[in-house]
Coordinates of C-alpha atoms in Angstrom, one line a residue:
X10 CA 0.0 0.0 0.0
X11 CA 1.4 3.4 -1.0
X12 CA 1.9 6.3 1.5
X13 CA -1.0 8.3 -0.2
X14 CA -3.3 5.3 0.1
X15 CA -2.5 5.0 3.8
X16 CA -3.3 8.6 4.3
X17 CA -6.6 8.3 2.4
X18 CA -7.6 5.2 4.5
X19 CA -6.7 7.0 7.7
X20 CA -8.7 10.0 6.6
X21 CA -11.7 7.8 5.8
X22 CA -11.7 6.1 9.2
X23 CA -11.2 9.5 10.9
X24 CA -14.3 10.8 9.1
X25 CA -16.2 7.6 9.8
X26 CA -15.5 8.0 13.5
X27 CA -16.6 11.6 13.5
X28 CA -19.8 10.7 11.7
X29 CA -20.9 7.9 14.0
X30 CA -19.9 9.9 17.1
X31 CA -21.9 12.9 16.0
X32 CA -19.1 15.4 16.4
X33 CA -19.8 17.1 13.1
X34 CA -22.9 19.3 13.3
X35 CA -22.5 22.0 10.6
X36 CA -23.9 21.0 7.3
X37 CA -24.7 24.4 5.7
X38 CA -21.1 25.3 4.8
X39 CA -17.9 23.6 3.8
X40 CA -17.5 20.6 1.6
X41 CA -20.8 19.1 0.3
X42 CA -19.2 15.7 -0.2
X43 CA -18.1 15.7 3.5
X44 CA -21.6 16.8 4.6
X45 CA -23.2 13.9 2.7
X46 CA -20.7 11.5 4.2
X47 CA -21.2 12.8 7.7
X48 CA -25.0 12.5 7.5
X49 CA -25.1 9.4 5.3
X50 CA -22.9 7.1 7.3
X51 CA -24.9 7.0 10.5
X52 CA -28.2 7.0 8.5
X53 CA -26.9 4.1 6.4
X54 CA -25.9 2.2 9.5
X55 CA -29.2 3.0 11.1
X56 CA -31.1 1.6 8.2
X57 CA -28.7 -1.4 7.9
X58 CA -29.6 -2.3 11.5
X59 CA -33.3 -2.2 10.6
X60 CA -32.8 -4.4 7.6
X61 CA -30.5 -6.8 9.4
X62 CA -33.2 -7.3 11.9
X63 CA -35.8 -7.9 9.2
X64 CA -33.5 -10.6 7.7
X65 CA -32.8 -12.3 11.0
X66 CA -36.5 -12.1 12.0
X67 CA -37.7 -13.9 8.8
X68 CA -34.8 -16.4 9.1
X69 CA -36.1 -17.4 12.6
X70 CA -39.8 -17.4 11.6
X71 CA -39.0 -19.5 8.5
X72 CA -38.1 -22.3 10.9
X73 CA -41.6 -22.3 12.4
X74 CA -43.7 -22.9 9.2
X75 CA -44.7 -21.6 5.8
X76 CA -47.9 -20.2 7.3
X77 CA -45.8 -18.2 9.9
X78 CA -43.8 -16.6 7.1
X79 CA -47.0 -15.8 5.1
X80 CA -48.6 -14.4 8.3
X81 CA -45.7 -11.9 8.6
X82 CA -46.2 -11.0 4.9
X83 CA -49.9 -10.3 5.3
X84 CA -49.5 -8.5 8.6
X85 CA -46.7 -6.3 7.4
X86 CA -48.7 -5.4 4.3
X87 CA -51.3 -3.9 6.8
X88 CA -48.7 -2.5 9.3
X89 CA -47.2 -0.6 6.4
X90 CA -50.3 1.7 6.8
X91 CA -49.0 2.4 10.3
X92 CA -45.6 3.0 8.8
X93 CA -47.2 5.4 6.3
X94 CA -48.7 7.5 9.1
X95 CA -45.4 7.4 11.1
X96 CA -43.2 8.2 8.1
X97 CA -45.6 10.9 6.8
X98 CA -45.6 12.7 10.2
X99 CA -41.8 12.0 10.4
X100 CA -41.3 13.8 7.1
X101 CA -43.0 16.8 8.5
X102 CA -41.0 16.7 11.7
X103 CA -37.7 16.4 9.7
X104 CA -38.6 19.2 7.4
X105 CA -39.7 21.7 10.1
X106 CA -36.9 20.8 12.5
X107 CA -34.3 21.0 9.8
X108 CA -35.6 24.4 8.6
X109 CA -35.6 25.8 12.2
X110 CA -32.1 24.5 12.8
X111 CA -30.9 26.0 9.5
X112 CA -32.4 29.3 10.7
X113 CA -30.6 28.9 14.0
X114 CA -34.0 28.8 15.8
X115 CA -33.4 26.0 18.3
X116 CA -36.4 26.9 20.4
X117 CA -38.7 26.6 17.4
X118 CA -37.2 23.2 16.7
X119 CA -38.0 22.1 20.3
X120 CA -41.6 23.3 20.0
X121 CA -42.0 21.4 16.7
X122 CA -40.6 18.2 18.2
X123 CA -43.1 18.2 21.1
X124 CA -46.1 18.8 18.9
X125 CA -45.0 16.0 16.5
X126 CA -44.6 13.5 19.4
X127 CA -48.0 14.4 20.7
X128 CA -49.7 13.8 17.4
X129 CA -47.9 10.5 17.0
X130 CA -49.1 9.2 20.4
X131 CA -52.8 10.1 19.6
X132 CA -52.6 8.4 16.2
X133 CA -51.0 5.2 17.5
X134 CA -53.5 4.8 20.3
X135 CA -56.4 4.7 17.8
X136 CA -54.6 2.2 15.5
X137 CA -53.6 0.0 18.4
X138 CA -57.3 -0.4 19.5
X139 CA -58.2 -1.5 15.9
X140 CA -55.4 -4.1 15.9
X141 CA -56.2 -5.5 19.3
X142 CA -60.0 -5.9 18.6
X143 CA -59.9 -7.1 15.0
X144 CA -56.7 -9.0 14.3
X145 CA -58.5 -12.1 12.9
X146 CA -60.7 -10.0 10.6
X147 CA -57.7 -8.2 9.3
X148 CA -56.0 -11.4 8.3
X149 CA -59.2 -12.7 6.8
X150 CA -59.6 -9.5 4.8
X151 CA -56.1 -10.0 3.4
X152 CA -57.0 -13.5 2.1
X153 CA -55.4 -15.5 4.9
X154 CA -56.6 -19.1 5.1
X155 CA -58.3 -20.4 8.3
X156 CA -55.2 -22.3 9.5
X157 CA -53.0 -19.3 8.9
X158 CA -55.4 -17.1 10.9
X159 CA -55.4 -19.5 13.8
X160 CA -51.6 -19.7 13.9
X161 CA -50.8 -16.0 13.2
X162 CA -53.5 -13.8 14.7
X163 CA -51.5 -13.4 17.9
X164 CA -48.6 -11.9 15.9
X165 CA -51.0 -9.5 14.1
X166 CA -52.7 -8.5 17.4
X167 CA -49.5 -7.7 19.2
X168 CA -47.7 -6.0 16.4
X169 CA -50.6 -3.6 15.4
X170 CA -51.7 -3.3 19.1
X171 CA -48.2 -2.2 20.0
X172 CA -47.7 0.2 17.1
X173 CA -46.9 3.1 19.4
X174 CA -43.4 1.8 19.6
X175 CA -43.1 1.9 15.8
X176 CA -44.6 5.3 15.7
X177 CA -42.4 7.0 18.3
X178 CA -39.2 5.2 17.1
X179 CA -39.7 6.6 13.6
X180 CA -40.9 10.0 14.8
X181 CA -38.2 10.8 17.4
X182 CA -35.4 9.5 15.1
X183 CA -36.8 11.9 12.4
X184 CA -36.5 14.8 14.9
X185 CA -32.9 13.8 15.6
X186 CA -32.1 13.6 11.8
X187 CA -33.7 17.0 11.1
X188 CA -31.5 18.5 13.8
X189 CA -28.4 16.9 12.2
X190 CA -28.0 14.4 15.1
X191 CA -28.0 11.4 12.8
X192 CA -25.6 9.4 15.0
X193 CA -28.2 9.5 17.9
X194 CA -30.8 8.0 15.6
X195 CA -28.3 5.3 14.6
X196 CA -27.4 4.3 18.1
X197 CA -31.2 4.1 18.9
X198 CA -31.7 1.5 16.2
X199 CA -28.6 -0.4 17.3
X200 CA -30.2 -0.8 20.7
X201 CA -33.7 -1.6 19.3
X202 CA -32.6 -4.1 16.7
X203 CA -29.8 -5.6 18.9
X204 CA -32.4 -6.4 21.5
X205 CA -34.8 -7.8 18.8
X206 CA -32.2 -10.1 17.5
X207 CA -31.3 -11.5 21.0
X208 CA -35.0 -11.8 22.1
X209 CA -36.4 -13.3 18.8
X210 CA -35.2 -16.9 19.3
X211 CA -36.0 -16.8 23.0
X212 CA -39.6 -16.0 22.5
X213 CA -40.1 -17.8 19.2
X214 CA -38.6 -21.2 20.3
X215 CA -38.7 -20.8 24.0
X216 CA -35.8 -20.8 26.5
X217 CA -35.7 -21.5 30.2
X218 CA -38.9 -20.3 31.9
X219 CA -40.1 -18.6 28.7
X220 CA -42.5 -20.9 26.7
X221 CA -42.4 -21.3 22.9
X222 CA -44.7 -18.7 21.3
X223 CA -44.0 -19.5 17.7
X224 CA -44.6 -16.6 15.3
X225 CA -46.2 -14.5 18.1
X226 CA -42.9 -14.5 19.8
X227 CA -41.4 -12.4 17.0
X228 CA -44.0 -9.7 17.8
X229 CA -43.2 -9.9 21.6
X230 CA -39.5 -9.5 20.9
X231 CA -40.1 -6.6 18.5
X232 CA -42.3 -4.7 21.0
X233 CA -39.8 -5.1 23.8
X234 CA -36.8 -4.0 21.6
X235 CA -38.6 -1.0 20.1
X236 CA -40.1 0.0 23.4
X237 CA -36.7 0.0 25.1
X238 CA -35.3 2.1 22.3
X239 CA -38.2 4.7 22.7
X240 CA -37.3 5.0 26.4
X241 CA -33.7 5.6 25.4
X242 CA -34.8 8.3 22.9
X243 CA -36.9 10.1 25.5
X244 CA -34.0 10.0 27.9
X245 CA -31.8 11.7 25.3
X246 CA -34.4 14.3 24.5
X247 CA -34.7 15.3 28.2
X248 CA -31.3 14.6 29.6
X249 CA -29.0 13.9 26.6
X250 CA -26.4 15.6 24.4
X251 CA -28.4 16.4 21.2
X252 CA -29.1 19.8 19.7
X253 CA -32.7 19.5 20.8
X254 CA -33.1 19.2 24.6
X255 CA -36.5 19.3 26.1
X256 CA -37.7 20.4 29.6
X257 CA -41.0 20.0 31.3
X258 CA -42.0 23.6 30.4
X259 CA -41.8 22.6 26.7
X260 CA -44.6 20.0 27.1
X261 CA -47.5 22.3 26.1
X262 CA -49.8 22.3 23.1
X263 CA -49.0 24.9 20.5
X264 CA -51.9 24.9 18.1
X265 CA -50.2 27.0 15.4
X266 CA -47.2 24.8 15.2
X267 CA -49.3 21.6 15.3
X268 CA -51.5 22.8 12.5
X269 CA -48.4 23.6 10.4
X270 CA -47.1 20.1 11.1
X271 CA -50.4 18.6 10.1
X272 CA -50.4 20.6 6.9
X273 CA -46.9 19.4 5.9
X274 CA -47.6 15.9 7.1
X275 CA -50.8 15.4 5.2
X276 CA -48.9 15.3 1.9
X277 CA -46.4 12.9 3.4
X278 CA -49.1 10.7 4.9
X279 CA -51.0 10.6 1.6
X280 CA -47.8 10.0 -0.3
X281 CA -47.0 6.9 1.7
X282 CA -50.6 5.7 2.1
X283 CA -50.7 5.6 -1.7
X284 CA -47.5 3.7 -1.9
X285 CA -48.1 1.3 0.9
X286 CA -51.8 0.7 0.1
X287 CA -50.7 -0.4 -3.3
X288 CA -48.4 -3.0 -1.6
X289 CA -51.5 -4.2 0.3
X290 CA -53.3 -4.8 -3.0
X291 CA -50.3 -6.4 -4.5
X292 CA -50.1 -8.8 -1.5
X293 CA -53.8 -9.5 -2.0
X294 CA -53.1 -10.5 -5.7
X295 CA -50.1 -12.6 -4.6
X296 CA -52.3 -14.5 -2.1
X297 CA -54.2 -15.9 -5.1
X298 CA -51.2 -18.1 -6.0
X299 CA -50.9 -20.0 -2.7
X300 CA -48.9 -19.8 0.6
X301 CA -45.7 -21.1 -0.9
X302 CA -45.5 -18.4 -3.7
X303 CA -46.6 -15.8 -1.1
X304 CA -43.8 -17.0 1.3
X305 CA -41.2 -16.7 -1.5
X306 CA -42.4 -13.1 -2.3
X307 CA -42.3 -12.2 1.4
X308 CA -38.7 -13.5 1.8
X309 CA -37.6 -11.6 -1.3
X310 CA -39.2 -8.4 -0.1
X311 CA -37.3 -8.7 3.2
X312 CA -34.1 -9.3 1.3
X313 CA -34.7 -6.3 -0.9
X314 CA -35.4 -4.2 2.2
X315 CA -31.9 -5.1 3.3
X316 CA -30.4 -3.1 0.5
X317 CA -33.2 -0.5 0.2
X318 CA -32.6 0.6 3.8
X319 CA -29.1 1.8 3.3
X320 CA -30.3 3.6 0.2
X321 CA -33.0 5.2 2.3
X322 CA -30.2 6.3 4.7
X323 CA -28.5 8.3 1.9
X324 CA -31.9 9.6 0.8
X325 CA -32.6 10.8 4.4
X326 CA -29.2 12.6 4.4
X327 CA -30.4 14.5 1.3
X328 CA -33.6 15.5 3.0
X329 CA -31.7 16.9 6.0
X330 CA -29.2 18.8 3.7
X331 CA -32.1 20.3 1.7
X332 CA -34.0 21.4 4.8
X333 CA -31.1 22.9 6.6
X334 CA -29.6 24.6 3.5
X335 CA -33.0 26.1 2.6
X336 CA -33.3 27.4 6.1
X337 CA -29.8 29.0 5.7
X338 CA -30.9 30.6 2.4
X339 CA -28.6 28.4 0.3
X340 CA -30.9 26.8 -2.3
X341 CA -28.1 26.1 -4.8
X342 CA -26.1 24.2 -2.2
X343 CA -29.2 22.2 -1.4
X344 CA -29.7 21.2 -5.1
X345 CA -26.0 20.2 -5.6
X346 CA -26.3 18.1 -2.5
X347 CA -29.2 16.2 -4.0
X348 CA -27.5 15.4 -7.3
X349 CA -24.3 14.2 -5.6
X350 CA -26.2 12.0 -3.1
X351 CA -28.2 10.5 -6.0
X352 CA -25.0 9.7 -7.8
X353 CA -23.5 7.9 -4.8
X354 CA -26.7 6.0 -4.2
X355 CA -26.8 4.9 -7.9
X356 CA -23.3 3.4 -7.6
X357 CA -24.4 1.4 -4.5
X358 CA -27.7 0.2 -6.0
X359 CA -26.0 -0.8 -9.3
X360 CA -23.6 -3.1 -7.5
X361 CA -26.4 -4.7 -5.4
X362 CA -28.5 -5.3 -8.5
X363 CA -25.7 -7.4 -10.0
X364 CA -25.5 -9.5 -6.9
X365 CA -29.3 -10.2 -7.0
X366 CA -29.3 -11.0 -10.7
X367 CA -26.5 -13.6 -10.3
X368 CA -27.2 -15.1 -6.9
X369 CA -31.0 -14.8 -6.5
X370 CA -31.7 -18.5 -5.9
X371 CA -28.8 -19.0 -3.5
X372 CA -30.0 -16.0 -1.5
X373 CA -33.6 -17.2 -1.2
X374 CA -32.6 -20.8 -0.4
X375 CA -30.7 -19.5 2.7
X376 CA -34.1 -18.9 4.3
X377 CA -36.3 -21.7 2.8
X378 CA -35.3 -24.6 0.5
X379 CA -38.9 -25.4 -0.6
X380 CA -38.5 -25.4 -4.5
X381 CA -41.6 -23.3 -5.2
X382 CA -40.7 -20.8 -2.5
X383 CA -37.1 -20.5 -3.9
X384 CA -38.4 -20.1 -7.5
X385 CA -40.9 -17.4 -6.6
X386 CA -38.5 -15.5 -4.4
X387 CA -35.6 -15.6 -6.8
X388 CA -37.7 -14.4 -9.7
X389 CA -39.0 -11.5 -7.6
X390 CA -35.4 -10.5 -6.7
X391 CA -34.2 -10.6 -10.3
X392 CA -37.1 -8.7 -11.9
X393 CA -37.1 -6.0 -9.2
X394 CA -33.2 -5.7 -9.3
X395 CA -33.4 -4.6 -13.0
X396 CA -34.7 -1.2 -11.9
X397 CA -32.4 -0.6 -9.0
X398 CA -30.4 2.3 -10.5
X399 CA -33.6 4.1 -11.2
X400 CA -34.8 3.5 -7.7
X401 CA -31.6 5.1 -6.4
X402 CA -32.3 8.5 -8.0
X403 CA -36.1 8.2 -7.4
X404 CA -35.6 7.7 -3.6
X405 CA -33.1 10.6 -3.2
X406 CA -35.1 13.1 -5.3
X407 CA -38.4 12.2 -3.5
X408 CA -36.8 12.7 -0.1
X409 CA -35.3 16.0 -1.3
X410 CA -38.9 17.2 -2.0
X411 CA -39.9 16.0 1.5
X412 CA -36.9 17.7 3.1
X413 CA -38.0 21.0 1.5
X414 CA -41.5 20.5 2.9
X415 CA -42.9 20.0 -0.5
X416 CA -44.8 16.8 0.2
X417 CA -47.5 17.4 -2.3
X418 CA -45.3 16.8 -5.4
X419 CA -44.2 13.3 -4.4
X420 CA -47.9 12.6 -3.5
X421 CA -49.0 13.3 -7.1
X422 CA -46.1 11.3 -8.5
X423 CA -46.9 8.3 -6.2
X424 CA -50.6 8.5 -7.1
X425 CA -49.9 8.2 -10.8
X426 CA -47.1 5.7 -10.6
X427 CA -48.7 3.3 -8.1
X428 CA -52.5 3.6 -8.4
X429 CA -52.9 4.7 -12.0
X430 CA -50.1 2.5 -13.4
X431 CA -48.8 -0.2 -11.1
X432 CA -52.0 -1.7 -9.8
X433 CA -53.8 -2.0 -13.1
X434 CA -50.7 -3.4 -14.8
X435 CA -50.3 -6.0 -11.9
X436 CA -53.9 -7.1 -12.1
X437 CA -54.1 -7.4 -15.8
X438 CA -50.7 -9.2 -16.3
X439 CA -51.0 -11.5 -13.2
X440 CA -54.7 -12.5 -13.4
X441 CA -56.1 -11.5 -16.8
X442 CA -53.1 -12.4 -19.0
X443 CA -52.3 -15.3 -16.6
X444 CA -48.6 -14.3 -16.1
X445 CA -49.0 -15.2 -12.4
X446 CA -46.6 -13.8 -9.9
X447 CA -44.3 -12.6 -12.7
X448 CA -46.9 -10.0 -13.7
X449 CA -46.8 -8.5 -10.2
X450 CA -43.0 -8.3 -10.2
X451 CA -42.9 -6.6 -13.6
X452 CA -45.5 -4.1 -12.5
X453 CA -43.4 -3.2 -9.4
X454 CA -40.3 -2.6 -11.5
X455 CA -42.0 -0.6 -14.2
X456 CA -43.8 1.7 -11.7
X457 CA -40.6 2.4 -9.8
X458 CA -38.8 3.4 -13.0
X459 CA -41.7 5.6 -14.0
X460 CA -41.6 7.3 -10.5
X461 CA -37.9 8.0 -10.8
X462 CA -38.2 9.6 -14.2
X463 CA -41.2 11.8 -13.2
X464 CA -39.4 12.9 -9.9
X465 CA -36.3 14.0 -11.7
X466 CA -38.2 16.0 -14.3
X467 CA -40.3 17.7 -11.6
X468 CA -37.2 18.4 -9.4
X469 CA -35.4 20.2 -12.2
X470 CA -38.2 22.7 -12.4
X471 CA -37.0 24.1 -9.0
X472 CA -40.4 25.0 -7.4
X473 CA -39.4 23.1 -4.3
X474 CA -36.9 25.9 -3.5
X475 CA -39.8 28.3 -2.8
X476 CA -41.7 26.2 -0.3
X477 CA -42.1 27.7 3.2
X478 CA -42.6 25.6 6.4

C-alpha cells in the first residue's frame, strides 16, 4: 500500500468515527461531499440495523412454518399503513426541525418536536385499538386461510396493538435527523434491533422459563426491543447531548405549530398511504397463488429491504441537507447536495442489482429450501433488481422534496405511478393475462422506474426551493 493510500484510508476512518460519534454538526457550509458522508454514514448504519433485523427475523420465523412466514407478509402489508402515518408525520418533523435549525432557531425546533410527538401518540392509540380488537378479521380480509389465521392472529394483534413503539421510534429519530443528530438515531436503532435479534429466538422457540410462542414470539421481541429504544430516545431528548433538549416547560400544546405540522404531514401521509396501500393490493393479488408463492415473495421483499434501507439512509441525508440549507438561504447548495447524493446512491444500488441477478436462488434458499418458495422469491429478486439504479435517484429526489417541505409533489407522482399505473398493470398481467406472480414483479419494477423519471423531471423545475414551512 502506498503512502498516499495509507493517508486516504486514515482520513476515511477518521471521518467515519466523526460521523458515528456525532461530532460534526454543521452542514450548511464547507464541503458538500463531506456533509453527505457525515450524515449518510450514521443513517446508512441505522437503516442497515433495521434491515439486518428484518432478515434475522424472517430467518427465525422460516423455521416455524410456511404459514408463519405468510402471516408476517400479510400483517406487514397492513402494518405498512401504520408506517405510512409514522413516516408521513416524520417527514413533516424532519422538514420543520431542519428548517428551524438552518435558521438557528433551536427553540422553534423544540416546539415542533413536542407537537410532533403528541400527534404521534394520539394516532398510535387509535390504530392500536383497531389491531387488538380485529386481528383475525384483518388477516381474513387480506386473504389468509383459516389455519394461517389460527396460527398467526396473535402476531398480528401484538404488532398492530403495540404500534406506538413503531410510531415513536420513527418520529423521534426523524427529529434527531432533522437536527443533524444522525448518530443518535443510529445508536437508537442499534439498541432496538440488537435487543430484537437477541430476544427473537428466546420468544419464538422458548428458552428456560419462557415458553415457545411461535410466530407470536417475534411480535413480543419486536415490541420489547422497540419499546426499550423509545425510552432511550426520550432519555436523550430530556437529559442527553443532542441539539434539541426538552424540559417539562416545553410540554405544552402549540396549536399553530401543530396545524403547520399537520399541513406538511398530510402530503407525506397521503404519499406513503398511496405507496403502501398499493403494496396491500399487490399482496392480496399474490395470495391468489398460494402460501408457498406468497412466502417466496415475502422473503424476497425482506431481502430487498436489506439493500433499500441503506439507500434510504442516503436519501434521508439528502432530506436533512435540503431542509437545513434552505433554512440557511442556500438553495443552490441544497440542489447540488441532492445530485451528488443521487450519484453515490446509484453506484451502490447498481452493485447490489448485479448480486441479485447472479445469486438470487442462492440467497432465497438460505431462508427456505422449498423449491416453489425459492423459485418465486428468486424471480422476484431478479425482476425488481433490473430497476435498482432508477430507484436510487427516485428515492433521493423524492426525499429531497420532502426535506424541503414539498410533500405534495411526491404525492402526485406516487398516485400516478402506483395507483394509475402499477395496480392496473399488476392485475391485468397477473390475473387476466395469466402471467401469475411474474406479472406483479414486472408491475413493481415498471412503476418504480416511472416514478424516478417523473421525480427527476419535476425536481429540475425548481419549485421546491420556494416552499415555506
